[in-house]
């Protein structure tokens, strides 16, 4: 063993004994072993035994997770105390086991029969050995899952331990694996899967895997991935294939020969062309080619009528793409107007998220007319090149009644009134729009706007003035790289519901008005890039806001999403 090495988890005692003869090149080498098995430390020279929770702390932790009473976390119905103390005793003071048991008990709604059922389950799952308690408790929590969630939970094995999983990715995998039913009415499978996430899937549980290979995830980086493409002929039943960030320069061969493939993720590679065999994937639901740059797309997408989500940063094609057969499509990102057939878009009535690149020859007025027919469209991103001084463009957006999220990037026409925006707009992002001071007087009148992001010279004014009763519903304001901005002024009654203010790389911003101390709902202020200078001038104002958290170090920023 050379330098720092961490051995895998050691379970049986013989495995530990086998590690003793391991050669050490450095005379100062040390072997550190962590284990819940008591027999292993007895063979070691120095043992540090981690302390478990005492009975009082264990009981307190159980009540925090099991008894939903905000007024008194120590309050527990008398008929449940005896059962609860027995359950705590089975956990041996281990916080993980206690937390898992608390989650199970909370589901039983503080009923005696429900708590007794959990206790009986523990007793039936406990083994005869002293080391089986934790594993038995975790198994019980898995078996207690509703049947429709057990398979969903096992999909977590696709991801690396301690990896951050995006909810949308997990939902798409569940749907691709056929674990989410299609319900009647307007409820989509994505909505149903989102409801699953609100259940108990987020608890840590262990279970056994499926014997049949249905999903294949390649992990690592471009420097460690084998240059030879894997032979996929052996995986005819493959439903999920993820090869993100592996440095692939060509579309993996033989993928077109996987008739059961439903989920394909090739993000963050260097693939520049998709083959015509892509059209053979009749069952594909998710095609993710993000972060590959410009990708040539053959006109075969129309054959893949099961597609629900398409993500390609810069799709290129010699002819406009036929898309009118994609009746299940919900997400279409970053498609260019020059390869988009507007008549086809109006036939994709299930479309919820759309991103369009506009060029000098784009018919913006016709685009708005077509988008107005999409009743399910809730998120729209428009990337503009050149300059558009086209009033119908903004007026057309007003007719998108269901749209709640809008992003505009690049030069655009001036905003003259709230009628330039969708009436139910809640989230607005402007980037590189270079709009002037009269912009704010329009935006602050949007009645339902809860989040505003101004990014990369979206605004070129020197002063940002929030009028009295301006932004009545705004809860989050993000300012990034607004290099002309010097001063932020808030009049009395402005932004009454603001909870979060983030300022990043606004290099000339030095002052905020004293009225900021009237923002009683403000909880988080983050600042960077000359942050200390900003804090020095404004700390007295911020200190008057109760419960506000001021963060000036980027690595300490709370999640902005």
CSV table of N, CA and C in Angstrom, one decimal, residues 222-360:
chain,number,residue,atom,x,y,z
A,222,UNK,N,-13.3,11.5,-18.7
A,222,UNK,CA,-12.7,11.2,-20.1
A,222,UNK,C,-11.3,10.6,-20.0
A,223,UNK,N,-10.6,10.8,-18.9
A,223,UNK,CA,-9.3,10.3,-18.8
A,223,UNK,C,-9.2,8.8,-18.4
A,224,UNK,N,-10.2,8.4,-17.8
A,224,UNK,CA,-10.2,7.0,-17.3
A,224,UNK,C,-11.2,6.1,-18.0
A,225,UNK,N,-12.0,6.6,-18.9
A,225,UNK,CA,-12.9,5.8,-19.6
A,225,UNK,C,-12.2,5.1,-20.8
A,226,UNK,N,-12.5,3.8,-20.9
A,226,UNK,CA,-11.9,3.0,-22.0
A,226,UNK,C,-12.2,3.6,-23.3
A,227,UNK,N,-11.2,3.7,-24.2
A,227,UNK,CA,-11.3,4.3,-25.5
A,227,UNK,C,-12.2,3.4,-26.4
A,228,UNK,N,-12.1,2.1,-26.2
A,228,UNK,CA,-12.9,1.2,-27.0
A,228,UNK,C,-14.4,1.2,-26.5
A,229,UNK,N,-15.3,1.5,-27.4
A,229,UNK,CA,-16.7,1.6,-27.1
A,229,UNK,C,-17.2,0.3,-26.6
A,230,UNK,N,-18.1,0.3,-25.6
A,230,UNK,CA,-18.6,-1.0,-25.1
A,230,UNK,C,-19.4,-1.7,-26.1
A,231,UNK,N,-19.4,-3.0,-26.1
A,231,UNK,CA,-20.2,-3.8,-27.0
A,231,UNK,C,-21.6,-3.9,-26.4
A,232,UNK,N,-22.6,-3.2,-27.0
A,232,UNK,CA,-23.9,-3.2,-26.5
A,232,UNK,C,-24.8,-4.3,-27.0
A,233,UNK,N,-24.3,-5.2,-27.9
A,233,UNK,CA,-25.1,-6.2,-28.4
A,233,UNK,C,-25.6,-7.2,-27.4
A,234,UNK,N,-24.9,-7.2,-26.2
A,234,UNK,CA,-25.3,-8.2,-25.2
A,234,UNK,C,-26.5,-7.6,-24.3
A,235,UNK,N,-26.9,-6.4,-24.6
A,235,UNK,CA,-27.8,-5.7,-23.7
A,235,UNK,C,-29.1,-5.4,-24.5
A,236,UNK,N,-29.7,-6.4,-25.1
A,236,UNK,CA,-30.8,-6.1,-26.0
A,236,UNK,C,-32.0,-5.6,-25.2
A,237,UNK,N,-32.1,-5.9,-23.9
A,237,UNK,CA,-33.3,-5.4,-23.1
A,237,UNK,C,-33.0,-4.1,-22.3
A,238,UNK,N,-31.9,-3.5,-22.7
A,238,UNK,CA,-31.5,-2.3,-22.0
A,238,UNK,C,-32.5,-1.2,-22.1
A,239,UNK,N,-32.9,-0.6,-21.0
A,239,UNK,CA,-33.9,0.5,-21.0
A,239,UNK,C,-33.3,1.9,-20.7
A,240,UNK,N,-32.2,1.9,-19.9
A,240,UNK,CA,-31.6,3.1,-19.5
A,240,UNK,C,-30.1,3.1,-19.8
A,241,UNK,N,-29.6,4.1,-20.5
A,241,UNK,CA,-28.2,4.1,-20.8
A,241,UNK,C,-27.7,5.6,-20.5
A,242,UNK,N,-26.7,5.7,-19.6
A,242,UNK,CA,-26.1,7.0,-19.2
A,242,UNK,C,-24.6,6.9,-19.4
A,243,UNK,N,-24.1,7.8,-20.3
A,243,UNK,CA,-22.7,7.9,-20.6
A,243,UNK,C,-22.3,9.4,-20.6
A,244,UNK,N,-22.6,10.0,-19.5
A,244,UNK,CA,-22.3,11.5,-19.4
A,244,UNK,C,-20.9,11.7,-19.0
A,245,UNK,N,-20.3,12.7,-19.7
A,245,UNK,CA,-18.9,13.2,-19.3
A,245,UNK,C,-17.8,12.2,-19.6
A,246,UNK,N,-17.9,11.4,-20.6
A,246,UNK,CA,-16.9,10.4,-20.8
A,246,UNK,C,-15.9,10.7,-22.0
A,247,UNK,N,-16.1,11.9,-22.5
A,247,UNK,CA,-15.2,12.4,-23.6
A,247,UNK,C,-15.4,11.7,-24.9
A,248,UNK,N,-16.6,11.2,-25.2
A,248,UNK,CA,-16.9,10.5,-26.4
A,248,UNK,C,-16.9,11.5,-27.6
A,249,UNK,N,-16.3,11.1,-28.7
A,249,UNK,CA,-16.3,12.0,-29.8
A,249,UNK,C,-17.2,11.5,-30.9
A,250,UNK,N,-17.7,10.3,-30.8
A,250,UNK,CA,-18.7,9.8,-31.7
A,250,UNK,C,-19.9,9.1,-31.0
A,251,UNK,N,-21.0,9.1,-31.7
A,251,UNK,CA,-22.2,8.5,-31.1
A,251,UNK,C,-21.9,7.0,-31.0
A,252,UNK,N,-22.1,6.4,-29.8
A,252,UNK,CA,-21.7,5.0,-29.6
A,252,UNK,C,-22.4,4.1,-30.6
A,253,UNK,N,-21.6,3.2,-31.2
A,253,UNK,CA,-22.2,2.3,-32.3
A,253,UNK,C,-23.2,1.3,-31.7
A,254,UNK,N,-24.1,0.9,-32.5
A,254,UNK,CA,-25.1,-0.2,-32.1
A,254,UNK,C,-26.2,0.3,-31.2
A,255,UNK,N,-26.2,1.5,-30.8
A,255,UNK,CA,-27.3,2.0,-29.9
A,255,UNK,C,-28.6,1.9,-30.6
A,256,UNK,N,-28.6,2.1,-31.9
A,256,UNK,CA,-29.8,2.0,-32.7
A,256,UNK,C,-30.4,0.6,-32.7
A,257,UNK,N,-29.6,-0.4,-32.3
A,257,UNK,CA,-30.0,-1.8,-32.2
A,257,UNK,C,-30.6,-2.2,-30.9
A,258,UNK,N,-30.9,-1.2,-30.0
A,258,UNK,CA,-31.4,-1.4,-28.7
A,258,UNK,C,-32.9,-1.0,-28.7
A,259,UNK,N,-33.8,-1.9,-29.1
A,259,UNK,CA,-35.2,-1.5,-29.3
A,259,UNK,C,-35.9,-1.1,-28.0
A,260,UNK,N,-35.4,-1.6,-26.9
A,260,UNK,CA,-36.1,-1.3,-25.6
A,260,UNK,C,-35.6,0.0,-25.0
A,261,UNK,N,-34.6,0.7,-25.5
A,261,UNK,CA,-34.0,1.8,-24.9
A,261,UNK,C,-35.0,3.0,-24.7
A,262,UNK,N,-35.2,3.5,-23.5
A,262,UNK,CA,-36.1,4.6,-23.2
A,262,UNK,C,-35.4,5.8,-22.7
A,263,UNK,N,-34.2,5.7,-22.2
A,263,UNK,CA,-33.5,6.9,-21.6
A,263,UNK,C,-32.1,6.8,-22.1
A,264,UNK,N,-31.7,7.9,-22.8
A,264,UNK,CA,-30.3,8.0,-23.3
A,264,UNK,C,-29.7,9.3,-22.9
A,265,UNK,N,-28.6,9.3,-22.1
A,265,UNK,CA,-28.0,10.5,-21.6
A,265,UNK,C,-26.5,10.5,-22.1
A,266,UNK,N,-26.2,11.4,-23.0
A,266,UNK,CA,-24.8,11.6,-23.5
A,266,UNK,C,-24.3,13.0,-23.3
A,267,UNK,N,-24.7,13.6,-22.2
A,267,UNK,CA,-24.3,15.0,-21.9
A,267,UNK,C,-22.8,15.1,-21.7
A,268,UNK,N,-22.4,16.3,-22.0
A,268,UNK,CA,-21.0,16.7,-21.7
A,268,UNK,C,-20.0,15.8,-22.3
A,269,UNK,N,-20.1,15.5,-23.6
A,269,UNK,CA,-19.2,14.8,-24.4
A,269,UNK,C,-18.7,15.7,-25.6
A,270,UNK,N,-18.2,15.1,-26.6
A,270,UNK,CA,-17.7,15.9,-27.8
A,270,UNK,C,-18.3,15.3,-29.1
A,271,UNK,N,-19.5,14.9,-29.0
A,271,UNK,CA,-20.2,14.3,-30.2
A,271,UNK,C,-20.8,15.4,-31.1
A,272,UNK,N,-20.5,15.3,-32.3
A,272,UNK,CA,-20.9,16.4,-33.3
A,272,UNK,C,-22.0,15.9,-34.3
A,273,UNK,N,-22.3,14.6,-34.2
A,273,UNK,CA,-23.2,14.1,-35.3
A,273,UNK,C,-24.0,12.9,-34.7
A,274,UNK,N,-25.3,12.9,-35.0
A,274,UNK,CA,-26.2,11.8,-34.6
A,274,UNK,C,-26.4,11.0,-35.9
A,275,UNK,N,-26.4,9.7,-35.8
A,275,UNK,CA,-26.6,8.8,-36.9
A,275,UNK,C,-28.1,8.7,-37.3
A,276,UNK,N,-28.4,8.2,-38.5
A,276,UNK,CA,-29.8,8.0,-38.9
A,276,UNK,C,-30.4,6.8,-38.2
A,277,UNK,N,-29.5,5.9,-37.7
A,277,UNK,CA,-30.0,4.8,-36.9
A,277,UNK,C,-30.7,5.2,-35.6
A,278,UNK,N,-30.6,6.5,-35.2
A,278,UNK,CA,-31.3,7.0,-34.1
A,278,UNK,C,-32.8,6.8,-34.2
A,279,UNK,N,-33.3,6.9,-35.4
A,279,UNK,CA,-34.7,6.8,-35.7
A,279,UNK,C,-35.3,5.4,-35.4
A,280,UNK,N,-34.4,4.4,-35.2
A,280,UNK,CA,-34.8,3.1,-34.9
A,280,UNK,C,-35.3,2.9,-33.4
A,281,UNK,N,-35.0,3.9,-32.6
A,281,UNK,CA,-35.3,3.9,-31.2
A,281,UNK,C,-36.7,4.3,-31.0
A,282,UNK,N,-37.6,3.5,-31.3
A,282,UNK,CA,-39.1,3.8,-31.3
A,282,UNK,C,-39.6,4.0,-29.9
A,283,UNK,N,-38.9,3.4,-28.9
A,283,UNK,CA,-39.4,3.6,-27.5
A,283,UNK,C,-38.7,4.6,-26.7
A,284,UNK,N,-37.7,5.3,-27.3
A,284,UNK,CA,-36.9,6.3,-26.6
A,284,UNK,C,-37.8,7.4,-26.1
A,285,UNK,N,-37.7,7.8,-24.8
A,285,UNK,CA,-38.5,8.8,-24.2
A,285,UNK,C,-37.6,10.1,-23.9
A,286,UNK,N,-36.4,9.8,-23.5
A,286,UNK,CA,-35.5,10.9,-23.1
A,286,UNK,C,-34.2,10.9,-24.0
A,287,UNK,N,-33.9,12.0,-24.7
A,287,UNK,CA,-32.7,12.1,-25.4
A,287,UNK,C,-32.0,13.4,-24.9
A,288,UNK,N,-30.9,13.2,-24.2
A,288,UNK,CA,-30.1,14.3,-23.6
A,288,UNK,C,-28.7,14.4,-24.2
A,289,UNK,N,-28.5,15.4,-25.1
A,289,UNK,CA,-27.3,15.7,-25.7
A,289,UNK,C,-26.7,17.0,-25.3
A,290,UNK,N,-27.1,17.5,-24.1
A,290,UNK,CA,-26.6,18.8,-23.7
A,290,UNK,C,-25.1,18.9,-23.5
A,291,UNK,N,-24.5,20.1,-23.6
A,291,UNK,CA,-23.1,20.3,-23.4
A,291,UNK,C,-22.2,19.5,-24.4
A,292,UNK,N,-22.7,19.4,-25.6
A,292,UNK,CA,-21.9,18.8,-26.7
A,292,UNK,C,-21.5,19.8,-27.8
A,293,UNK,N,-22.0,21.0,-27.6
A,293,UNK,CA,-21.8,22.0,-28.7
A,293,UNK,C,-22.8,21.8,-29.8
A,294,UNK,N,-22.4,22.1,-31.0
A,294,UNK,CA,-23.3,22.0,-32.2
A,294,UNK,C,-23.3,20.5,-32.6
A,295,UNK,N,-24.5,20.0,-32.7
A,295,UNK,CA,-24.7,18.6,-33.1
A,295,UNK,C,-25.6,18.5,-34.3
A,296,UNK,N,-25.1,17.8,-35.3
A,296,UNK,CA,-25.9,17.5,-36.5
A,296,UNK,C,-27.0,16.5,-36.2
A,297,UNK,N,-28.3,16.8,-36.5
A,297,UNK,CA,-29.4,16.0,-36.2
A,297,UNK,C,-30.1,15.6,-37.6
A,298,UNK,N,-30.1,14.3,-37.9
A,298,UNK,CA,-30.7,13.8,-39.1
A,298,UNK,C,-32.3,14.0,-39.0
A,299,UNK,N,-32.9,14.1,-40.1
A,299,UNK,CA,-34.4,14.3,-40.0
A,299,UNK,C,-35.1,12.9,-39.8
A,300,UNK,N,-34.8,12.3,-38.6
A,300,UNK,CA,-35.5,11.1,-38.3
A,300,UNK,C,-36.2,11.1,-36.9
A,301,UNK,N,-36.1,12.3,-36.3
A,301,UNK,CA,-36.7,12.5,-35.0
A,301,UNK,C,-38.2,12.1,-35.0
A,302,UNK,N,-38.9,12.4,-36.1
A,302,UNK,CA,-40.3,12.2,-36.2
A,302,UNK,C,-40.7,10.8,-36.1
A,303,UNK,N,-39.8,9.9,-36.3
A,303,UNK,CA,-40.0,8.4,-36.2
A,303,UNK,C,-40.1,8.0,-34.7
A,304,UNK,N,-39.6,8.8,-33.8
A,304,UNK,CA,-39.4,8.4,-32.4
A,304,UNK,C,-40.6,9.0,-31.6
A,305,UNK,N,-41.8,8.5,-31.9
A,305,UNK,CA,-43.0,9.1,-31.4
A,305,UNK,C,-43.2,8.9,-29.9
A,306,UNK,N,-42.3,8.2,-29.2
A,306,UNK,CA,-42.4,8.1,-27.7
A,306,UNK,C,-41.6,9.2,-27.0
A,307,UNK,N,-40.9,10.0,-27.7
A,307,UNK,CA,-40.1,11.0,-27.1
A,307,UNK,C,-40.9,12.0,-26.2
A,308,UNK,N,-40.4,12.2,-25.0
A,308,UNK,CA,-41.0,13.1,-24.1
A,308,UNK,C,-40.1,14.3,-23.8
A,309,UNK,N,-38.8,14.1,-23.9
A,309,UNK,CA,-37.8,15.2,-23.5
A,309,UNK,C,-36.6,15.1,-24.5
A,310,UNK,N,-36.3,16.3,-25.2
A,310,UNK,CA,-35.2,16.4,-26.0
A,310,UNK,C,-34.4,17.6,-25.6
A,311,UNK,N,-33.1,17.3,-25.3
A,311,UNK,CA,-32.2,18.4,-24.9
A,311,UNK,C,-30.9,18.4,-25.8
A,312,UNK,N,-30.8,19.3,-26.7
A,312,UNK,CA,-29.6,19.4,-27.5
A,312,UNK,C,-29.2,20.9,-27.6
A,313,UNK,N,-28.0,21.3,-27.2
A,313,UNK,CA,-27.7,22.7,-27.1
A,313,UNK,C,-27.8,23.4,-28.4
A,314,UNK,N,-27.1,22.9,-29.5
A,314,UNK,CA,-27.1,23.6,-30.8
A,314,UNK,C,-27.4,22.6,-31.9
A,315,UNK,N,-28.7,22.2,-32.0
A,315,UNK,CA,-29.0,21.2,-33.1
A,315,UNK,C,-28.8,21.9,-34.5
A,316,UNK,N,-28.2,21.1,-35.4
A,316,UNK,CA,-28.0,21.6,-36.8
A,316,UNK,C,-28.6,20.6,-37.7
A,317,UNK,N,-29.2,21.0,-38.8
A,317,UNK,CA,-29.8,20.2,-39.8
A,317,UNK,C,-29.8,20.8,-41.1
A,318,UNK,N,-29.7,20.0,-42.2
A,318,UNK,CA,-29.7,20.5,-43.5
A,318,UNK,C,-31.1,20.9,-44.0
A,319,UNK,N,-32.1,20.4,-43.3
A,319,UNK,CA,-33.5,20.7,-43.7
A,319,UNK,C,-34.3,20.9,-42.4
A,320,UNK,N,-35.4,21.6,-42.4
A,320,UNK,CA,-36.3,21.8,-41.2
A,320,UNK,C,-36.7,20.4,-40.7
A,321,UNK,N,-36.7,20.2,-39.4
A,321,UNK,CA,-37.0,18.9,-38.8
A,321,UNK,C,-38.5,18.7,-38.7
A,322,UNK,N,-38.9,17.6,-39.1
A,322,UNK,CA,-40.3,17.2,-38.9
A,322,UNK,C,-40.6,16.7,-37.5
A,323,UNK,N,-41.5,17.3,-36.8
A,323,UNK,CA,-41.8,17.1,-35.4
A,323,UNK,C,-43.2,16.8,-35.1
A,324,UNK,N,-44.1,16.9,-36.0
A,324,UNK,CA,-45.5,16.9,-35.7
A,324,UNK,C,-46.0,15.5,-35.2
A,325,UNK,N,-45.2,14.5,-35.3
A,325,UNK,CA,-45.6,13.2,-34.8
A,325,UNK,C,-45.4,13.0,-33.3
A,326,UNK,N,-44.6,13.9,-32.7
A,326,UNK,CA,-44.2,13.8,-31.3
A,326,UNK,C,-45.3,14.3,-30.4
A,327,UNK,N,-46.4,13.5,-30.3
A,327,UNK,CA,-47.5,14.0,-29.5
A,327,UNK,C,-47.3,13.9,-28.0
A,328,UNK,N,-46.2,13.2,-27.6
A,328,UNK,CA,-45.9,13.1,-26.1
A,328,UNK,C,-44.9,14.0,-25.7
A,329,UNK,N,-44.3,14.8,-26.6
A,329,UNK,CA,-43.1,15.6,-26.3
A,329,UNK,C,-43.5,16.7,-25.3
A,330,UNK,N,-42.7,16.9,-24.2
A,330,UNK,CA,-43.0,17.9,-23.2
A,330,UNK,C,-41.8,18.9,-23.1
A,331,UNK,N,-40.6,18.5,-23.5
A,331,UNK,CA,-39.5,19.4,-23.4
A,331,UNK,C,-38.7,19.4,-24.7
A,332,UNK,N,-38.5,20.6,-25.3
A,332,UNK,CA,-37.7,20.8,-26.5
A,332,UNK,C,-36.8,22.0,-26.3
A,333,UNK,N,-35.6,21.8,-26.1
A,333,UNK,CA,-34.7,22.9,-25.8
A,333,UNK,C,-33.8,23.3,-26.9
A,334,UNK,N,-33.6,24.6,-27.1
A,334,UNK,CA,-32.5,25.2,-27.9
A,334,UNK,C,-32.6,24.8,-29.4
A,335,UNK,N,-33.8,24.8,-29.9
A,335,UNK,CA,-33.9,24.5,-31.3
A,335,UNK,C,-33.9,25.8,-32.1
A,336,UNK,N,-33.3,25.8,-33.3
A,336,UNK,CA,-33.2,27.0,-34.1
A,336,UNK,C,-34.4,27.3,-34.9
A,337,UNK,N,-34.8,28.5,-35.1
A,337,UNK,CA,-36.0,28.9,-35.9
A,337,UNK,C,-35.9,28.4,-37.3
A,338,UNK,N,-34.6,28.3,-37.8
A,338,UNK,CA,-34.4,28.0,-39.2
A,338,UNK,C,-34.7,26.5,-39.5
A,339,UNK,N,-34.7,25.6,-38.4
A,339,UNK,CA,-35.0,24.2,-38.6
A,339,UNK,C,-36.3,23.8,-38.0
A,340,UNK,N,-37.1,24.8,-37.6
A,340,UNK,CA,-38.3,24.6,-36.9
A,340,UNK,C,-39.5,24.9,-37.8
A,341,UNK,N,-40.4,23.9,-37.9
A,341,UNK,CA,-41.6,24.1,-38.7
A,341,UNK,C,-42.7,24.5,-37.7
A,342,UNK,N,-43.2,25.7,-37.8
A,342,UNK,CA,-44.1,26.2,-36.8
A,342,UNK,C,-45.4,25.5,-36.8
A,343,UNK,N,-45.9,25.1,-38.0
A,343,UNK,CA,-47.1,24.3,-38.1
A,343,UNK,C,-47.1,23.0,-37.3
A,344,UNK,N,-45.9,22.5,-37.2
A,344,UNK,CA,-45.7,21.2,-36.4
A,344,UNK,C,-45.7,21.5,-34.9
A,345,UNK,N,-45.2,22.6,-34.5
A,345,UNK,CA,-45.2,23.0,-33.1
A,345,UNK,C,-46.6,23.1,-32.5
A,346,UNK,N,-47.5,23.6,-33.3
A,346,UNK,CA,-48.9,23.8,-32.8
A,346,UNK,C,-49.6,22.4,-32.6
A,347,UNK,N,-49.0,21.4,-33.2
A,347,UNK,CA,-49.6,20.0,-33.1
A,347,UNK,C,-49.0,19.3,-31.9
A,348,UNK,N,-48.0,19.8,-31.3
A,348,UNK,CA,-47.4,19.2,-30.1
A,348,UNK,C,-48.1,19.8,-28.8
A,349,UNK,N,-49.3,19.4,-28.6
A,349,UNK,CA,-50.1,20.0,-27.6
A,349,UNK,C,-49.6,19.7,-26.1
A,350,UNK,N,-48.8,18.7,-26.0
A,350,UNK,CA,-48.3,18.3,-24.6
A,350,UNK,C,-47.1,19.1,-24.3
A,351,UNK,N,-46.5,20.0,-25.1
A,351,UNK,CA,-45.3,20.7,-24.9
A,351,UNK,C,-45.4,21.6,-23.7
A,352,UNK,N,-44.5,21.5,-22.8
A,352,UNK,CA,-44.5,22.3,-21.5
A,352,UNK,C,-43.3,23.2,-21.5
A,353,UNK,N,-42.1,22.8,-22.0
A,353,UNK,CA,-40.9,23.6,-22.0
A,353,UNK,C,-40.3,23.7,-23.4
A,354,UNK,N,-40.0,25.0,-23.8
A,354,UNK,CA,-39.5,25.2,-25.1
A,354,UNK,C,-38.4,26.2,-25.1
A,355,UNK,N,-37.3,26.0,-25.8
A,355,UNK,CA,-36.2,26.9,-26.0
A,355,UNK,C,-36.0,27.1,-27.5
A,356,UNK,N,-35.9,28.4,-28.0
A,356,UNK,CA,-35.8,28.7,-29.4
A,356,UNK,C,-34.7,29.7,-29.6
A,357,UNK,N,-33.8,29.4,-30.6
A,357,UNK,CA,-32.8,30.3,-31.0
A,357,UNK,C,-33.3,31.2,-32.2
A,358,UNK,N,-33.3,32.5,-32.0
A,358,UNK,CA,-33.8,33.4,-33.0
A,358,UNK,C,-32.7,34.0,-33.8
A,359,UNK,N,-32.8,34.1,-35.1
A,359,UNK,CA,-31.8,34.7,-36.0
A,359,UNK,C,-32.3,35.8,-36.7
A,360,UNK,N,-31.5,36.5,-37.5
A,360,UNK,CA,-31.9,37.7,-38.2
A,360,UNK,C,-33.2,37.5,-39.1
